[in-house]
């Protein structure tokens, strides 16, 4: 009898330990599964965001299946953050051609991924033609969205009456579409007015409404690209 009791106790102890082991293994499997789902499904889906409203369900699922395994490529930048690259989209140029040129110039790592993402978000039908500037810290997703807003061909900048040269030099770099160095511009102002006019007309700035040296500079309009002055 004592032997049978010991045997039953041993069996119960083994069964109890086995149950605990199975339970711990099950918990471990659940945790691993949740981590996998988070990393491979939930997190990539949150980065991709919702698809375009008019995109068919079958195409949405197909594009998600193509994009989600490559979410790291979409979400990382490829170049130096201090580097600025200029890019021009021609009128009527489609998303695929634009993606190919961006990849060829090293602005994005993968042309197909960019095209697929633009189709997924409906950006391919909202691309604007024109002039763009991309910084090195922009990833593929950011570049795709920036293609819907080109830099205007003409920019108006108003100089308020009574502004000193220092105020003008401080305000120009704040304009989102003007690349102006304050110190350089101020150096121009410190020279004679005629010298300033000649220097500006020989640079990328376009002056609209330019008067004699005895006048102030209110109402000047700047053009970011090379152009002939218009009065």
GROMACS .gro file of C-alpha atoms in nm:
model
  231
    1UNK     CA    1   0.000   0.000   0.000
    2UNK     CA    2   0.267   0.254   0.088
    3UNK     CA    3   0.435   0.180  -0.244
    4UNK     CA    4   0.108   0.241  -0.432
    5UNK     CA    5   0.055   0.567  -0.246
    6UNK     CA    6   0.403   0.683  -0.328
    7UNK     CA    7   0.351   0.584  -0.688
    8UNK     CA    8   0.024   0.779  -0.707
    9UNK     CA    9   0.186   1.080  -0.542
   10UNK     CA   10   0.471   1.059  -0.788
   11UNK     CA   11   0.226   1.037  -1.077
   12UNK     CA   12   0.024   1.333  -0.949
   13UNK     CA   13   0.342   1.533  -0.902
   14UNK     CA   14   0.456   1.451  -1.255
   15UNK     CA   15   0.113   1.537  -1.397
   16UNK     CA   16   0.115   1.866  -1.208
   17UNK     CA   17   0.460   1.955  -1.336
   18UNK     CA   18   0.362   1.855  -1.689
   19UNK     CA   19   0.052   2.074  -1.667
   20UNK     CA   20   0.260   2.370  -1.552
   21UNK     CA   21   0.510   2.310  -1.832
   22UNK     CA   22   0.237   2.290  -2.095
   23UNK     CA   23   0.073   2.605  -1.959
   24UNK     CA   24   0.403   2.795  -1.964
   25UNK     CA   25   0.473   2.676  -2.316
   26UNK     CA   26   0.127   2.789  -2.424
   27UNK     CA   27   0.183   3.132  -2.268
   28UNK     CA   28   0.521   3.156  -2.439
   29UNK     CA   29   0.367   3.066  -2.775
   30UNK     CA   30   0.092   3.326  -2.728
   31UNK     CA   31   0.344   3.596  -2.637
   32UNK     CA   32   0.564   3.512  -2.935
   33UNK     CA   33   0.259   3.515  -3.162
   34UNK     CA   34   0.148   3.854  -3.032
   35UNK     CA   35   0.495   3.999  -3.083
   36UNK     CA   36   0.505   3.858  -3.435
   37UNK     CA   37   0.160   3.998  -3.518
   38UNK     CA   38   0.260   4.337  -3.377
   39UNK     CA   39   0.585   4.355  -3.572
   40UNK     CA   40   0.462   4.204  -3.897
   41UNK     CA   41   0.100   4.319  -3.914
   42UNK     CA   42  -0.013   4.590  -3.672
   43UNK     CA   43   0.294   4.813  -3.679
   44UNK     CA   44   0.338   4.803  -4.060
   45UNK     CA   45  -0.035   4.864  -4.106
   46UNK     CA   46  -0.018   5.170  -3.878
   47UNK     CA   47   0.273   5.310  -4.080
   48UNK     CA   48   0.094   5.250  -4.410
   49UNK     CA   49  -0.226   5.404  -4.284
   50UNK     CA   50  -0.564   5.375  -4.456
   51UNK     CA   51  -0.579   5.320  -4.833
   52UNK     CA   52  -0.740   5.550  -5.086
   53UNK     CA   53  -1.119   5.548  -5.057
   54UNK     CA   54  -1.177   5.449  -5.419
   55UNK     CA   55  -0.925   5.162  -5.413
   56UNK     CA   56  -1.092   4.820  -5.461
   57UNK     CA   57  -1.067   4.577  -5.169
   58UNK     CA   58  -0.878   4.316  -5.370
   59UNK     CA   59  -0.621   4.574  -5.481
   60UNK     CA   60  -0.591   4.710  -5.126
   61UNK     CA   61  -0.509   4.365  -4.991
   62UNK     CA   62  -0.267   4.296  -5.277
   63UNK     CA   63  -0.078   4.621  -5.222
   64UNK     CA   64  -0.068   4.566  -4.846
   65UNK     CA   65   0.080   4.221  -4.901
   66UNK     CA   66   0.350   4.377  -5.121
   67UNK     CA   67   0.423   4.678  -4.900
   68UNK     CA   68   0.410   4.541  -4.545
   69UNK     CA   69   0.714   4.309  -4.575
   70UNK     CA   70   0.911   4.610  -4.702
   71UNK     CA   71   0.793   4.863  -4.446
   72UNK     CA   72   1.148   4.917  -4.319
   73UNK     CA   73   1.258   5.026  -4.667
   74UNK     CA   74   0.965   5.264  -4.696
   75UNK     CA   75   1.022   5.415  -4.353
   76UNK     CA   76   1.397   5.479  -4.363
   77UNK     CA   77   1.595   5.752  -4.535
   78UNK     CA   78   1.877   5.665  -4.769
   79UNK     CA   79   2.098   5.973  -4.779
   80UNK     CA   80   2.276   6.230  -4.564
   81UNK     CA   81   2.034   6.457  -4.380
   82UNK     CA   82   2.224   6.771  -4.487
   83UNK     CA   83   2.189   6.692  -4.855
   84UNK     CA   84   1.924   6.873  -5.062
   85UNK     CA   85   1.830   6.736  -5.403
   86UNK     CA   86   1.632   6.930  -5.661
   87UNK     CA   87   1.382   6.743  -5.876
   88UNK     CA   88   1.143   6.846  -6.154
   89UNK     CA   89   0.823   6.662  -6.246
   90UNK     CA   90   0.719   6.720  -6.605
   91UNK     CA   91   0.360   6.791  -6.699
   92UNK     CA   92   0.174   6.464  -6.765
   93UNK     CA   93   0.449   6.243  -6.620
   94UNK     CA   94   0.300   5.934  -6.452
   95UNK     CA   95   0.383   5.783  -6.113
   96UNK     CA   96   0.585   5.496  -6.255
   97UNK     CA   97   0.813   5.721  -6.462
   98UNK     CA   98   0.862   5.957  -6.167
   99UNK     CA   99   0.950   5.668  -5.936
  100UNK     CA  100   1.204   5.535  -6.184
  101UNK     CA  101   1.378   5.871  -6.209
  102UNK     CA  102   1.378   5.919  -5.831
  103UNK     CA  103   1.538   5.577  -5.788
  104UNK     CA  104   1.792   5.643  -6.064
  105UNK     CA  105   1.898   5.964  -5.889
  106UNK     CA  106   1.930   5.783  -5.556
  107UNK     CA  107   1.652   5.980  -5.388
  108UNK     CA  108   1.447   5.667  -5.309
  109UNK     CA  109   1.581   5.311  -5.268
  110UNK     CA  110   1.313   5.126  -5.466
  111UNK     CA  111   1.103   5.258  -5.754
  112UNK     CA  112   0.843   4.979  -5.738
  113UNK     CA  113   0.778   5.034  -5.367
  114UNK     CA  114   0.727   5.406  -5.424
  115UNK     CA  115   0.484   5.342  -5.709
  116UNK     CA  116   0.290   5.083  -5.507
  117UNK     CA  117   0.267   5.315  -5.208
  118UNK     CA  118   0.144   5.605  -5.422
  119UNK     CA  119  -0.126   5.383  -5.574
  120UNK     CA  120  -0.223   5.253  -5.226
  121UNK     CA  121  -0.267   5.609  -5.094
  122UNK     CA  122  -0.416   5.750  -5.414
  123UNK     CA  123  -0.120   5.985  -5.456
  124UNK     CA  124  -0.060   5.869  -5.814
  125UNK     CA  125  -0.364   6.069  -5.929
  126UNK     CA  126  -0.270   6.381  -5.730
  127UNK     CA  127   0.093   6.432  -5.835
  128UNK     CA  128   0.171   6.791  -5.929
  129UNK     CA  129   0.411   6.888  -6.201
  130UNK     CA  130   0.676   7.140  -6.109
  131UNK     CA  131   0.983   7.192  -5.896
  132UNK     CA  132   1.062   6.999  -5.575
  133UNK     CA  133   1.337   6.991  -5.313
  134UNK     CA  134   1.404   6.673  -5.113
  135UNK     CA  135   1.624   6.664  -4.804
  136UNK     CA  136   1.838   6.363  -4.718
  137UNK     CA  137   1.639   6.278  -4.405
  138UNK     CA  138   1.316   6.222  -4.600
  139UNK     CA  139   1.201   5.862  -4.637
  140UNK     CA  140   1.004   5.713  -4.927
  141UNK     CA  141   0.668   5.780  -4.761
  142UNK     CA  142   0.749   6.147  -4.703
  143UNK     CA  143   0.877   6.190  -5.056
  144UNK     CA  144   0.560   6.032  -5.197
  145UNK     CA  145   0.336   6.276  -5.008
  146UNK     CA  146   0.552   6.576  -5.098
  147UNK     CA  147   0.491   6.506  -5.468
  148UNK     CA  148   0.138   6.644  -5.425
  149UNK     CA  149   0.269   6.993  -5.346
  150UNK     CA  150   0.527   7.143  -5.580
  151UNK     CA  151   0.711   7.469  -5.518
  152UNK     CA  152   0.528   7.753  -5.699
  153UNK     CA  153   0.687   7.889  -6.015
  154UNK     CA  154   0.639   8.242  -5.892
  155UNK     CA  155   0.656   8.365  -5.533
  156UNK     CA  156   0.536   8.701  -5.405
  157UNK     CA  157   0.727   8.862  -5.122
  158UNK     CA  158   0.618   9.200  -4.989
  159UNK     CA  159   0.862   9.446  -4.837
  160UNK     CA  160   0.684   9.666  -4.585
  161UNK     CA  161   0.742  10.044  -4.595
  162UNK     CA  162   1.003  10.152  -4.345
  163UNK     CA  163   1.175   9.815  -4.316
  164UNK     CA  164   1.546   9.835  -4.244
  165UNK     CA  165   1.793   9.619  -4.428
  166UNK     CA  166   1.839   9.400  -4.120
  167UNK     CA  167   1.465   9.329  -4.104
  168UNK     CA  168   1.454   9.233  -4.468
  169UNK     CA  169   1.759   9.008  -4.432
  170UNK     CA  170   1.600   8.833  -4.133
  171UNK     CA  171   1.264   8.779  -4.301
  172UNK     CA  172   1.381   8.633  -4.633
  173UNK     CA  173   1.519   8.301  -4.496
  174UNK     CA  174   1.187   8.239  -4.320
  175UNK     CA  175   1.002   8.214  -4.647
  176UNK     CA  176   0.940   7.842  -4.718
  177UNK     CA  177   1.029   7.867  -5.087
  178UNK     CA  178   1.322   8.109  -5.083
  179UNK     CA  179   1.680   7.997  -5.023
  180UNK     CA  180   1.842   8.317  -4.902
  181UNK     CA  181   2.141   8.359  -4.675
  182UNK     CA  182   2.085   8.652  -4.435
  183UNK     CA  183   2.450   8.751  -4.407
  184UNK     CA  184   2.502   8.747  -4.782
  185UNK     CA  185   2.189   8.950  -4.846
  186UNK     CA  186   2.283   9.199  -4.575
  187UNK     CA  187   2.625   9.239  -4.735
  188UNK     CA  188   2.450   9.340  -5.054
  189UNK     CA  189   2.241   9.597  -4.868
  190UNK     CA  190   2.549   9.749  -4.707
  191UNK     CA  191   2.676   9.841  -5.051
  192UNK     CA  192   2.528  10.116  -5.263
  193UNK     CA  193   2.172  10.075  -5.384
  194UNK     CA  194   2.277  10.056  -5.748
  195UNK     CA  195   2.522   9.777  -5.667
  196UNK     CA  196   2.245   9.591  -5.486
  197UNK     CA  197   2.016   9.617  -5.788
  198UNK     CA  198   2.283   9.487  -6.024
  199UNK     CA  199   2.369   9.196  -5.796
  200UNK     CA  200   2.004   9.093  -5.751
  201UNK     CA  201   1.927   9.109  -6.121
  202UNK     CA  202   2.222   8.878  -6.190
  203UNK     CA  203   2.105   8.612  -5.941
  204UNK     CA  204   1.806   8.381  -5.919
  205UNK     CA  205   1.584   8.657  -5.776
  206UNK     CA  206   1.335   8.832  -5.999
  207UNK     CA  207   1.236   9.185  -5.900
  208UNK     CA  208   0.898   9.317  -5.998
  209UNK     CA  209   0.851   9.692  -5.942
  210UNK     CA  210   1.203   9.832  -5.917
  211UNK     CA  211   1.250  10.208  -5.877
  212UNK     CA  212   1.521  10.469  -5.881
  213UNK     CA  213   1.786  10.484  -5.611
  214UNK     CA  214   1.602  10.765  -5.435
  215UNK     CA  215   1.305  10.533  -5.370
  216UNK     CA  216   1.257  10.261  -5.112
  217UNK     CA  217   1.208   9.890  -5.190
  218UNK     CA  218   0.843   9.841  -5.089
  219UNK     CA  219   0.647   9.604  -5.308
  220UNK     CA  220   0.928   9.392  -5.446
  221UNK     CA  221   0.831   9.045  -5.572
  222UNK     CA  222   1.084   8.766  -5.579
  223UNK     CA  223   1.100   8.482  -5.827
  224UNK     CA  224   1.276   8.161  -5.710
  225UNK     CA  225   1.381   8.053  -6.057
  226UNK     CA  226   1.574   8.230  -6.331
  227UNK     CA  227   1.352   8.463  -6.528
  228UNK     CA  228   1.359   8.791  -6.716
  229UNK     CA  229   1.264   9.091  -6.504
  230UNK     CA  230   0.912   9.221  -6.559
  231UNK     CA  231   0.808   9.574  -6.466
   0.00000   0.00000   0.00000
